[in-house]
Every structure is written in structure tokens, then in C-alpha cells.
Coordinates of C-alpha atoms and ligand atoms in Angstrom, one line a residue:
X1 CA 60.8 86.4 90.1
X2 CA 62.1 89.5 91.8
X3 CA 59.5 91.8 93.2
X4 CA 59.4 95.5 92.7
X5 CA 60.7 96.1 96.2
X6 CA 63.6 93.8 95.7
X7 CA 64.6 95.6 92.4
X8 CA 64.6 98.9 94.2
X9 CA 66.6 97.5 97.0
X10 CA 69.1 96.1 94.5
X11 CA 69.5 99.4 92.7
X12 CA 70.0 101.2 96.0
X13 CA 72.6 98.7 96.9
X14 CA 74.6 99.0 93.8
X15 CA 74.5 102.8 93.9
X16 CA 76.0 102.6 97.3
X17 CA 78.6 100.1 96.3
X18 CA 79.6 102.4 93.5
X19 CA 79.9 105.3 95.9
X20 CA 81.9 103.3 98.3
X21 CA 84.2 102.3 95.5
X22 CA 84.8 105.8 94.2
X23 CA 85.7 106.9 97.7
X24 CA 88.0 104.0 98.2
X25 CA 90.4 105.1 95.4
X26 CA 91.5 108.1 97.4
X27 CA 90.8 107.0 101.0
X28 CA 91.2 103.2 101.3
X29 CA 88.7 102.0 103.9
X30 CA 88.3 98.6 105.3
X31 CA 85.0 97.8 107.1
X32 CA 85.9 95.1 109.7
X33 CA 82.9 93.2 111.2
X34 CA 83.4 91.8 114.6
X35 CA 80.7 89.3 115.6
X36 CA 80.1 86.3 117.8
X37 CA 77.3 85.2 120.0
X38 CA 76.5 87.0 123.2
X39 CA 79.5 87.0 125.6
X40 CA 81.9 85.6 123.0
X41 CA 84.3 88.5 123.7
X42 CA 83.5 91.1 121.0
X43 CA 83.7 94.2 123.3
X44 CA 87.0 93.0 124.9
X45 CA 88.4 92.1 121.5
X46 CA 87.7 95.5 119.9
X47 CA 89.0 97.4 123.0
X48 CA 92.2 95.4 123.0
X49 CA 92.7 95.8 119.3
X50 CA 92.2 99.5 119.3
X51 CA 94.4 100.0 122.3
X52 CA 97.1 97.8 120.9
X53 CA 97.1 99.7 117.6
X54 CA 97.0 103.2 119.0
X55 CA 99.6 102.8 121.7
X56 CA 101.7 100.2 119.9
X57 CA 101.2 96.8 121.5
X58 CA 103.6 93.8 121.5
X59 CA 102.5 92.4 118.2
X60 CA 105.5 90.5 116.7
X61 CA 103.5 88.7 114.1
X62 CA 101.6 91.8 112.9
X63 CA 104.3 92.7 110.4
X64 CA 103.6 96.4 109.6
X65 CA 103.6 97.4 113.3
X66 CA 106.5 95.1 114.3
X67 CA 108.7 96.5 111.6
X68 CA 107.9 100.1 112.6
X69 CA 106.0 101.0 109.4
X70 CA 102.9 102.2 111.4
X71 CA 103.5 105.7 112.4
X72 CA 100.3 106.3 114.3
X73 CA 96.7 105.1 114.7
X74 CA 94.1 107.5 115.9
X75 CA 90.3 107.6 116.5
X76 CA 88.2 109.7 114.2
X77 CA 84.5 110.5 114.6
X78 CA 82.2 107.6 113.9
X79 CA 80.9 108.1 110.4
X80 CA 77.5 106.4 110.4
X81 CA 74.9 108.7 111.9
X82 CA 72.4 105.9 112.7
X83 CA 74.8 103.6 114.5
X84 CA 75.9 104.1 118.1
X85 CA 79.6 104.7 118.6
X86 CA 81.5 101.9 120.3
X87 CA 82.3 103.2 123.8
X88 CA 86.0 102.5 123.6
X89 CA 87.2 104.9 126.3
X90 CA 84.7 103.6 128.9
X91 CA 85.5 100.0 128.1
X92 CA 89.2 100.6 128.4
X93 CA 88.9 102.4 131.7
X94 CA 86.9 99.6 133.1
X95 CA 89.4 97.1 132.0
X96 CA 92.6 98.8 133.0
X97 CA 91.6 101.0 136.0
X98 CA 88.8 99.0 137.6
X99 CA 90.2 95.6 136.5
X100 CA 86.7 94.6 135.6
X101 CA 85.3 93.3 132.3
X102 CA 83.2 95.8 130.3
X103 CA 79.4 95.5 130.7
X104 CA 77.7 93.4 128.1
X105 CA 76.3 95.2 125.1
X106 CA 73.3 94.1 123.1
X107 CA 73.3 96.3 120.0
X108 CA 75.4 97.2 116.9
X109 CA 78.1 99.8 117.4
X110 CA 80.9 101.2 115.4
X111 CA 84.3 102.9 115.7
X112 CA 86.6 104.6 113.2
X113 CA 90.4 104.2 113.5
X114 CA 92.7 105.9 111.1
X115 CA 96.2 104.3 110.6
X116 CA 99.1 106.4 109.1
X117 CA 101.7 104.0 107.8
X118 CA 104.5 103.7 105.3
X119 CA 104.2 101.3 102.4
X120 CA 106.9 98.7 101.9
X121 CA 108.1 100.9 99.0
X122 CA 108.4 103.9 101.3
X123 CA 105.4 105.9 100.3
X124 CA 103.3 107.4 103.1
X125 CA 99.7 106.2 103.2
X126 CA 96.5 106.2 105.4
X127 CA 94.2 103.3 106.0
X128 CA 90.8 103.9 107.5
X129 CA 89.5 101.0 109.6
X130 CA 85.8 101.0 110.4
X131 CA 85.1 98.4 113.1
X132 CA 81.5 97.2 113.4
X133 CA 80.5 95.2 116.4
X134 CA 77.2 93.3 116.0
X135 CA 75.6 90.3 117.7
X136 CA 76.1 87.0 116.0
X137 CA 72.6 86.1 116.9
X138 CA 71.5 88.4 114.2
X139 CA 73.3 86.3 111.6
X140 CA 71.4 83.3 112.7
X141 CA 68.2 85.0 111.5
X142 CA 69.1 84.7 107.9
X143 CA 67.4 81.3 107.3
X144 CA 64.1 82.8 108.5
X145 CA 63.9 84.8 105.3
X146 CA 63.4 81.5 103.4
X147 CA 60.9 80.0 105.8
X148 CA 57.2 80.4 106.2
X149 CA 55.8 80.9 109.7
X150 CA 54.5 77.4 109.6
X151 CA 57.9 75.9 108.7
X152 CA 59.7 77.9 111.3
X153 CA 57.1 76.9 113.9
X154 CA 57.5 73.2 113.1
X155 CA 61.3 73.4 113.2
X156 CA 61.4 75.4 116.4
X157 CA 59.1 72.9 118.1
X158 CA 61.1 69.9 116.9
X159 CA 64.3 71.5 118.3
X160 CA 62.6 72.2 121.6
X161 CA 61.7 68.6 122.0
X162 CA 65.3 67.4 122.1
X163 CA 67.5 67.1 125.2
X164 CA 68.4 69.2 127.1
X165 CA 66.0 71.8 125.6
X166 CA 62.8 69.8 126.3
X167 CA 63.3 70.2 130.1
X168 CA 63.6 73.9 129.7
X169 CA 60.6 74.2 127.4
X170 CA 58.2 72.5 129.8
X171 CA 56.2 75.6 130.7
X172 CA 56.0 76.9 127.2
X173 CA 54.9 73.5 125.9
X174 CA 52.2 73.3 128.5
X175 CA 50.9 76.7 127.5
X176 CA 51.1 75.8 123.8
X177 CA 49.1 72.6 124.3
X178 CA 46.2 74.7 125.7
X179 CA 46.3 77.2 122.9
X180 CA 43.8 77.1 120.1
X181 CA 45.5 78.4 117.0
X182 CA 42.2 78.7 115.2
X183 CA 40.6 80.8 117.9
X184 CA 40.2 84.6 117.4
X185 CA 43.3 86.7 117.5
X186 CA 44.2 87.7 121.1
X187 CA 46.9 90.1 122.1
X188 CA 47.2 88.7 125.7
X189 CA 47.5 85.1 124.5
X190 CA 50.2 86.2 122.1
X191 CA 52.1 88.2 124.8
X192 CA 52.0 85.2 127.1
X193 CA 53.2 82.8 124.4
X194 CA 56.0 85.1 123.4
X195 CA 57.1 85.6 127.0
X196 CA 57.2 81.8 127.7
X197 CA 59.0 81.1 124.5
X198 CA 61.5 83.9 125.2
X199 CA 62.0 82.5 128.8
X200 CA 62.7 79.1 127.2
X201 CA 65.3 80.6 124.9
X202 CA 66.9 82.5 127.8
X203 CA 67.1 79.3 129.9
X204 CA 68.9 77.5 127.0
X205 CA 71.5 80.3 126.9
X206 CA 72.3 79.9 130.6
X207 CA 75.9 78.8 131.2
X208 CA 74.9 75.4 132.4
X209 CA 73.4 74.6 128.9
X210 CA 75.2 77.2 126.7
X211 CA 73.0 76.5 123.7
X212 CA 73.9 78.6 120.7
X213 CA 71.1 78.1 118.2
X214 CA 68.3 80.3 119.5
X215 CA 66.5 82.2 116.8
X216 CA 64.9 84.7 116.4
X217 CA 68.0 86.6 117.4
X218 CA 66.3 89.7 118.7
X219 CA 64.2 87.8 121.3
X220 CA 67.3 87.7 123.5
X221 CA 68.9 90.8 122.0
X222 CA 66.0 93.1 121.4
X223 CA 68.0 96.4 121.2
X224 CA 65.6 99.3 120.7
X225 CA 62.7 97.1 119.5
X226 CA 61.9 95.6 122.9
X227 CA 58.2 95.1 123.4
X228 CA 57.1 95.9 119.8
X229 CA 54.7 93.6 118.0
X230 CA 57.4 92.5 115.6
X231 CA 59.1 90.9 118.6
X232 CA 55.9 89.5 120.1
X233 CA 55.1 86.2 118.6
X234 CA 55.9 82.5 119.1
X235 CA 55.7 79.2 117.3
X236 CA 52.3 77.4 117.2
X237 CA 51.6 73.8 116.6
X238 CA 50.1 74.2 113.2
X239 CA 50.4 72.1 110.0
X240 CA 53.3 73.1 107.8
X241 CA 51.2 73.3 104.7
X242 CA 48.1 74.7 106.4
X243 CA 46.8 78.2 105.9
X244 CA 45.7 80.5 108.7
X245 CA 42.0 81.5 108.9
X246 CA 41.5 85.2 108.8
X247 CA 41.7 87.1 112.1
X248 CA 42.8 83.9 114.0
X249 CA 45.6 83.7 116.5
X250 CA 47.5 81.8 113.9
X251 CA 47.1 84.6 111.4
X252 CA 48.2 87.2 113.9
X253 CA 51.4 85.3 114.8
X254 CA 52.1 84.8 111.2
X255 CA 51.7 88.5 110.4
X256 CA 54.1 89.4 113.2
X257 CA 56.7 86.8 112.1
X258 CA 56.6 88.4 108.6
X259 CA 57.0 91.9 110.2
X260 CA 60.0 90.6 112.1
X261 CA 61.6 89.7 108.8
X262 CA 60.7 93.1 107.2
X263 CA 61.6 95.4 110.1
X264 CA 64.5 93.5 111.6
X265 CA 66.2 90.9 109.4
X266 CA 66.2 92.4 106.0
X267 CA 67.4 95.9 107.0
X268 CA 70.3 94.4 109.0
X269 CA 71.6 92.4 106.1
X270 CA 71.0 95.1 103.6
X271 CA 72.3 98.1 105.5
X272 CA 75.1 96.6 107.6
X273 CA 76.2 93.1 106.7
X274 CA 76.4 93.7 102.9
X275 CA 78.9 96.6 103.5
X276 CA 81.6 94.6 105.4
X277 CA 84.9 93.8 103.8
X278 CA 86.5 91.6 106.4
X279 CA 85.0 89.6 109.2
X280 CA 86.1 88.0 112.5
X281 CA 83.7 85.6 114.2
X282 CA 84.5 85.1 117.9
X283 CA 83.6 81.8 119.3
X284 CA 83.4 80.9 123.0
X285 CA 84.1 77.2 122.6
X286 CA 85.2 76.9 126.3
X287 CA 81.7 77.8 127.4
X288 CA 80.4 74.9 125.3
X289 CA 83.0 72.5 126.8
X290 CA 81.9 73.7 130.3
X291 CA 78.3 72.8 129.5
X292 CA 78.8 69.5 127.7
X293 CA 78.6 67.6 124.3
X294 CA 75.0 68.9 123.6
X295 CA 76.3 72.4 123.7
X296 CA 79.2 71.6 121.5
X297 CA 76.9 70.2 118.8
X298 CA 74.6 73.1 119.1
X299 CA 77.5 75.4 118.6
X300 CA 78.5 73.4 115.6
X301 CA 75.1 74.0 114.1
X302 CA 75.2 77.7 114.9
X303 CA 78.6 78.0 113.2
X304 CA 77.3 76.3 110.1
X305 CA 74.4 78.9 110.1
X306 CA 76.8 81.8 110.4
X307 CA 79.0 80.5 107.6
X308 CA 75.9 80.2 105.4
X309 CA 75.6 84.0 105.6
X310 CA 79.0 84.4 104.0
X311 CA 78.4 81.9 101.3
X312 CA 75.4 83.6 99.7
X313 CA 76.3 83.4 96.1
X314 CA 74.6 84.1 92.9
X315 CA 71.2 82.7 92.2
X316 CA 70.0 82.0 95.7
X317 CA 66.8 83.5 97.0
X318 CA 68.9 85.9 99.1
X319 CA 71.0 87.2 96.3
X320 CA 68.3 89.8 95.4
X321 CA 68.6 91.2 98.9
X322 CA 72.4 91.5 99.2
X323 CA 75.7 90.0 98.1
X324 CA 78.4 89.8 100.8
X325 CA 81.7 91.3 99.6
X326 CA 83.7 89.9 102.5
X327 CA 86.9 88.3 101.2
X328 CA 88.5 87.2 104.5
X329 CA 86.8 85.5 107.4
X330 CA 88.7 84.6 110.6
X331 CA 87.1 82.3 113.2
X332 CA 88.6 82.8 116.5
X333 CA 88.2 80.7 119.6
X334 CA 88.4 83.3 122.4
X335 CA 89.6 83.3 126.0
X336 CA 92.5 80.9 125.2
X337 CA 94.1 82.3 128.4
X338 CA 91.9 79.8 130.3
X339 CA 94.1 77.0 128.9
X340 CA 97.7 76.2 129.3
X341 CA 99.6 77.0 126.1
X342 CA 100.1 73.3 125.4
X343 CA 96.3 73.2 124.6
X344 CA 96.1 76.3 122.4
X345 CA 96.8 74.3 119.2
X346 CA 94.2 71.8 120.2
X347 CA 91.6 74.5 120.7
X348 CA 92.3 75.7 117.2
X349 CA 92.0 72.1 115.9
X350 CA 88.6 71.7 117.6
X351 CA 87.3 74.9 116.1
X352 CA 88.7 73.9 112.7
X353 CA 87.0 70.6 112.9
X354 CA 83.6 72.2 113.8
X355 CA 83.9 74.4 110.7
X356 CA 85.4 72.0 108.3
X357 CA 82.8 70.9 105.8
X358 CA 81.1 74.3 105.8
X359 CA 84.3 76.3 105.6
X360 CA 85.5 74.6 102.5
X361 CA 82.3 75.8 100.8
X362 CA 82.9 79.3 101.9
X363 CA 86.4 79.2 100.3
X364 CA 84.7 78.1 97.1
X365 CA 82.6 81.2 97.3
X366 CA 85.7 83.3 97.1
X367 CA 86.6 84.2 100.7
X368 CA 89.7 83.1 102.5
X369 CA 89.0 81.4 105.8
X370 CA 91.4 80.9 108.7
X371 CA 91.1 79.7 112.4
X372 CA 92.9 80.9 115.5
X373 CA 92.8 80.4 119.2
X374 CA 93.4 83.7 121.0
X375 CA 92.9 85.8 124.1
X376 CA 92.3 89.5 123.3
X377 CA 93.2 90.2 126.9
X378 CA 95.3 87.7 128.8
X379 CA 94.1 87.4 132.4
X380 CA 96.3 84.5 133.5
X381 CA 99.9 83.4 133.7
X382 CA 101.3 79.9 133.5
X383 CA 102.8 77.7 136.1
X384 CA 103.7 74.0 136.7
X385 CA 102.0 72.8 139.9
X386 CA 103.3 69.7 141.7
X387 CA 100.5 67.3 142.5
X388 CA 101.8 64.1 144.0
X389 CA 104.3 62.8 141.6
X390 CA 103.0 64.8 138.6
X391 CA 103.7 68.3 137.5
X392 CA 100.4 69.7 136.1
X393 CA 100.5 72.5 133.5
X394 CA 98.4 75.1 135.4
X395 CA 97.3 78.7 135.1
X396 CA 97.4 81.4 137.6
X397 CA 94.8 84.1 137.8
X398 CA 92.5 86.1 140.1
X399 CA 89.0 84.6 139.9
X400 CA 86.1 87.1 139.7
X401 CA 84.4 87.7 143.0
X402 CA 81.7 85.1 143.6
X403 CA 83.2 82.3 141.4
X404 CA 83.1 78.9 143.1
X405 CA 85.5 75.9 142.8
X406 CA 85.7 72.9 145.1
X407 CA 83.4 74.5 147.6
X408 CA 85.5 77.6 147.9
X409 CA 84.0 81.0 147.0
X410 CA 86.5 83.5 145.7
X411 CA 86.8 87.0 147.0
X412 CA 88.0 88.7 143.8
X413 CA 91.4 89.5 145.3
X414 CA 93.2 86.2 145.8
X415 CA 95.2 84.7 143.0
X416 CA 94.9 80.9 142.6
X417 CA 96.5 78.2 140.4
X418 CA 94.0 76.0 138.6
X419 CA 94.3 73.0 136.4
X420 CA 91.5 73.6 133.8
X421 CA 91.8 70.1 132.2
X422 CA 93.7 69.2 129.0
X423 CA 91.9 69.4 125.7
X424 CA 92.0 65.9 124.1
X425 CA 94.2 65.1 121.2
X426 CA 91.7 62.6 119.9
X427 CA 89.0 64.7 118.4
X428 CA 86.7 61.8 117.3
X429 CA 86.1 60.8 120.8
X430 CA 85.5 64.4 121.8
X431 CA 82.8 64.9 119.2
X432 CA 81.1 61.5 119.6
X433 CA 77.6 62.0 120.9
X434 CA 77.4 59.3 123.5
X435 CA 78.7 60.9 126.7
X436 CA 82.1 62.0 125.2
X437 CA 82.7 64.2 128.2
X438 CA 80.7 65.4 131.1
X439 CA 79.6 69.0 131.4
X440 CA 77.4 71.1 133.7
X441 CA 74.3 70.1 131.7
X442 CA 74.4 66.6 133.2
X443 CA 76.9 66.8 136.1
X444 CA 77.7 69.0 139.0
X445 CA 80.7 71.3 138.8
X446 CA 83.0 68.9 140.6
X447 CA 82.2 66.0 138.3
X448 CA 82.4 68.0 135.0
X449 CA 85.5 67.3 132.8
X450 CA 86.2 71.0 132.1
X451 CA 85.6 73.9 134.4
X452 CA 86.8 77.3 133.3
X453 CA 86.7 79.9 136.0
X454 CA 86.2 83.5 135.1
X455 CA 89.2 85.6 136.0
X456 CA 89.6 89.3 136.5
X457 CA 91.5 91.3 133.9
X458 CA 95.2 91.3 134.6
X459 CA 97.1 93.5 137.0
X460 CA 99.3 95.7 134.8
X461 CA 102.7 96.9 135.6
X462 CA 102.2 100.4 136.8
X463 CA 104.8 103.2 136.9
X464 CA 105.3 103.4 133.2
X465 CA 104.8 106.9 131.8
X466 CA 102.3 105.9 129.1
X467 CA 99.5 103.4 129.2
X468 CA 100.7 99.9 129.9
X469 CA 100.3 97.4 127.1
X470 CA 97.6 94.7 127.6
X471 CA 98.9 91.2 127.5
X472 CA 97.3 88.9 124.9
X473 CA 97.6 85.6 123.1
X474 CA 97.8 85.6 119.3
X475 CA 96.0 88.9 118.8
X476 CA 98.8 89.9 116.4
X477 CA 98.2 86.8 114.3
X478 CA 94.5 87.7 114.0
X479 CA 95.4 91.3 113.0
X480 CA 97.9 90.1 110.4
X481 CA 95.3 87.9 108.7
X482 CA 92.5 90.5 108.9
X483 CA 94.3 93.7 107.7
X484 CA 98.0 92.8 107.2
X485 CA 97.7 92.8 103.4
X486 CA 96.0 96.3 103.4
X487 CA 99.1 97.7 105.0
X488 CA 101.7 96.5 102.5
Ligands
LIG1 N1 90.0 85.6 130.3 C1 89.4 86.3 129.3 N2 88.1 86.5 129.4 C2 87.5 87.2 128.4 C3 88.2 87.6 127.2 N3 87.4 88.2 126.4 C4 86.2 88.2 127.0 N4 86.2 87.6 128.2 C5 85.1 87.3 129.2 O1 83.9 87.2 128.4 C6 83.0 88.1 128.9 C7 82.2 88.6 127.7 O2 83.0 89.4 126.9 P1 82.5 90.6 126.0 O3 83.6 91.2 125.2 O4 81.6 91.5 126.8 O5 81.5 89.8 125.0 P2 80.5 90.3 123.9 O6 79.1 90.0 124.5 O7 80.7 89.3 122.8 O8 80.8 91.7 123.6 C8 83.8 89.2 129.6 O9 83.0 89.8 130.6 C9 84.9 88.3 130.2 O10 84.5 87.7 131.4 C10 89.7 87.3 127.2 O11 90.4 87.7 126.2 N5 90.2 86.7 128.3
LIG2 MG1 79.7 93.4 123.5

């Protein structure tokens, strides 16, 4: 049965939907969500997209731009007062002038781009594109809404006992074993448990392990709530069907877990997620290949969790909270410029395979789903390098200062050719769990099957009067899928 609070929420939501709709008749607006786990490439993607649209990038597959129907794209003031503006100008300057990647961001942000274009029938029109950048970690919190504290504790503990996580959880487990959940509530014990639990999550995220499934999302991405009680709790080893004695440590943890859902999870889905029309989910599959098969399987589970958010249909326990209205979802494997183009289709195939069973269900729920391998900013060029009798399809780029390969530490100025490893054509072997390939989780960098160096952003041809275009891979295909139909 719906509670009073849920009914009010529902009414508020439909009032807003009505408002949005009325507005839309005169000023068509598309709210495009850009998400992905930390470091997947959201900031770089948005910067490249806005730059490409506003200066006119080389986008042959993006029909409206390629055929000259887009007259102009310009930034307008960010419309949502409570959301930070996406720092486009800073990020662009960092990329182009300093040839550095933008600093990482940990919060939601938004940018409004207005596109003046001519319809295919010749009429002049305007499309407003609101781009919303938010951490994919926040999507992975959705299942918490359906779980009690005790269920969540049991599942988190079970997950932390699997390899390679169990190694990283040792300190937290040790502390947990000494903790009496029935003892009186204790702020310091809670703080210590939360800190050790967060340290464990952070260690899992390290590039050697590259785990993806690390809820609660705000523990690693606290935004403006860092240090508040709603973010200071941890799992306890308590029976799933037990009930917490009043004023016990258990009761305190449980109360804060519920606060996390109220203060963090519900508002995000209600105020932000439910208003999106289109969505791109960026996936750093290469980071998972770097780490090894465990990371790949973890990523697969995280993707299933993300897809669940789009599939919320009628009659689920979440449908009182919100109904997604997203009708197109693009999953994009990012940083494809780390691979020779002969492997781009394979990268797409791997991502498609990771999504397959879940994606079909999303399509049933009414949204179109597509998959692409792209590089929002292409940092490399291609070359054939002779090695003995073989010619290896290689890539050329300037590794970021401090990157190491074969015992050499790069200075950030020298361009090198590397052979990153071919992606396999046989996907079954790739996904089999028994040592399918070696990654950094179990091997040293020299023994790992894939090793993707980080490259600096490309050196652009200077001398041109206006901004030079940023090179990319398949960014135009992504745009065509995401907004092409809105510009007909
Ligand atoms: N070579 C290459 N690296 C990229 C690209 N996009 C992102 N990266 C790398 O990934 C890092 C994280 O990207 P960012 O956009 O900040 O990720 P976010 O945390 O999802 O916003 C950057 O610092 C770059 O090192 C790309 O298109 N090509
Ligand atoms: Mg970012």
C-alpha cells in the first residue's frame, strides 16, 4: 500500500511532468543524462560533445550537422538553481591548452546548449539540450530502497568474502569480528567501522582491481554530504530476519542506513533521474581488462544494476517513487583510442555481450538500446610496427608523465608506439571464469595480457584562426543515436 508520503511525491511528480510537457510544445527540450562510474570519461565526453557541436566538429554520421542544417549551437545559462553548472570552459582549456585531462569531478552538474537548426522541410527551429552529468555509482544505490539494513549487511558481507575482495577487506573484517552489534550505540565505533568499510571500497576501486559494484555510491562519491551521519554507517554481521534492540549499535547503524535512503537515494531518483529523456552510459571496459576477469564480471553485475534503473515499470515497489521516461539508452565503451581500429568492433561486441540478457528486458520496457565503442577525444594515432617478421597494428601517443611500461618511466613529452594487445574474437573464452586472461589483479604489469597506458590529450594543429577540432572516434554515431531524431 502506498504511504501518504509516496502519494504526495507522486502528485508532485505528475504536476512537474505536466509542466515540462506544456513547456515542451513551444520550446522542445531534451534532457540528456551522461553517466558512468568514476573515471569512465563523462567530463571528457561532455566537453568534446559541446565543443564539437558549437564549433562544428567533423561528424559525418551526425546527419543534421553533416548536411549543414545546424546553423549554430550556443550555451545558455544553466536553468536548475540547485545544480552546479558543468565547468565547460575550464575543462576545454585544460584539454586544449594544457594538454591535460580535466580534474575528476564527484558531483552532479548540468549545462544548457541551445541548437538553432533547419528542419528537413525547411522550417527554422530551436532545440534545447540540457546535459546532466551524474555519477553512475548513484544508480547502483537503487536496490538499497528495496532492502532492509540486515539484508544489505548480509549481501555486502558475502560479496566482501569473495576474491579478490576478501584480501582488501581484511582490516575491516577484523574490526567487525570484534564488534558487538548488541552493545550500546557508540558514535566512535560507528565512525571506525564506516572508515574501514570505506577504505575497503576504495581499495577495490584501485586500478589493479577495478571493481565496479561498490555501494553505497556516496561512500566513495560523498559530494557535499561528506562526514554526515547519513554517510557514517557500515554493515554488521547480524541475522537477516533479526530485529535490533533499542539503543544498540545495530539500531544506530540501521537508522543511518534508512537515513541514507531518505536523504540521498530517493531525492536523486525523484528530482534528477526521473526527468531525463535520453541517457548515455559510459563504460571503461579497458580498465576492467587491465585488472582481470574478476573485474570484468564485477562490471557485468554493475551494468545489470544500472539497466535495472531504466526498466522500472508499472507495479514495482519503485514505481510509486518515480517512472523513468527515458526512451533511448546508449551504452558506450569509452577510450577506444587505446586500441587499434581493428579491435573497435570487438570492443563493441564485448560490451553488447555484457549487456545482452538485461538489455533485451529494457527494450521490452519501451526504451531503445544501442551499443558503441568510442573515444570522445582521440589521444592516439595508428601505425604498423615491424617486430621480427610480423607487422603489429600499434598505436602512437604521448604517455602521461609517470606512466611505466617495460621498466621505462615516461616523461610526458615523448611519443611512443605501443601494441596494446588484440581483443579476442572468441568471446566465450574471454568471459569464462577460470583464468581467461591475466590482469593486474593476479599478475605484474609485464605478465598481464592487456596493458593500456594513459596518454596525454592530442597535440592539435595550431595556426588555424578558430579553435581546432578535437579528433574523436565514433562520437558522431553516438550523437546521431541520442538526438538525431530530435533534429529532423
Ligand atoms: N585516451 C582517452 N582517454 C580518456 C578519454 N576520456 C577519458 N579519458 C581518460 O579517463 C580519465 C577520466 O575521464 P573523466 O572524463 O574525468 O571521467 P569521469 O570521472 O567519468 O568524469 C581522464 O582523465 C582520461 O585519462 C578519451 O576519449 N580518450
Ligand atoms: Mg567527471
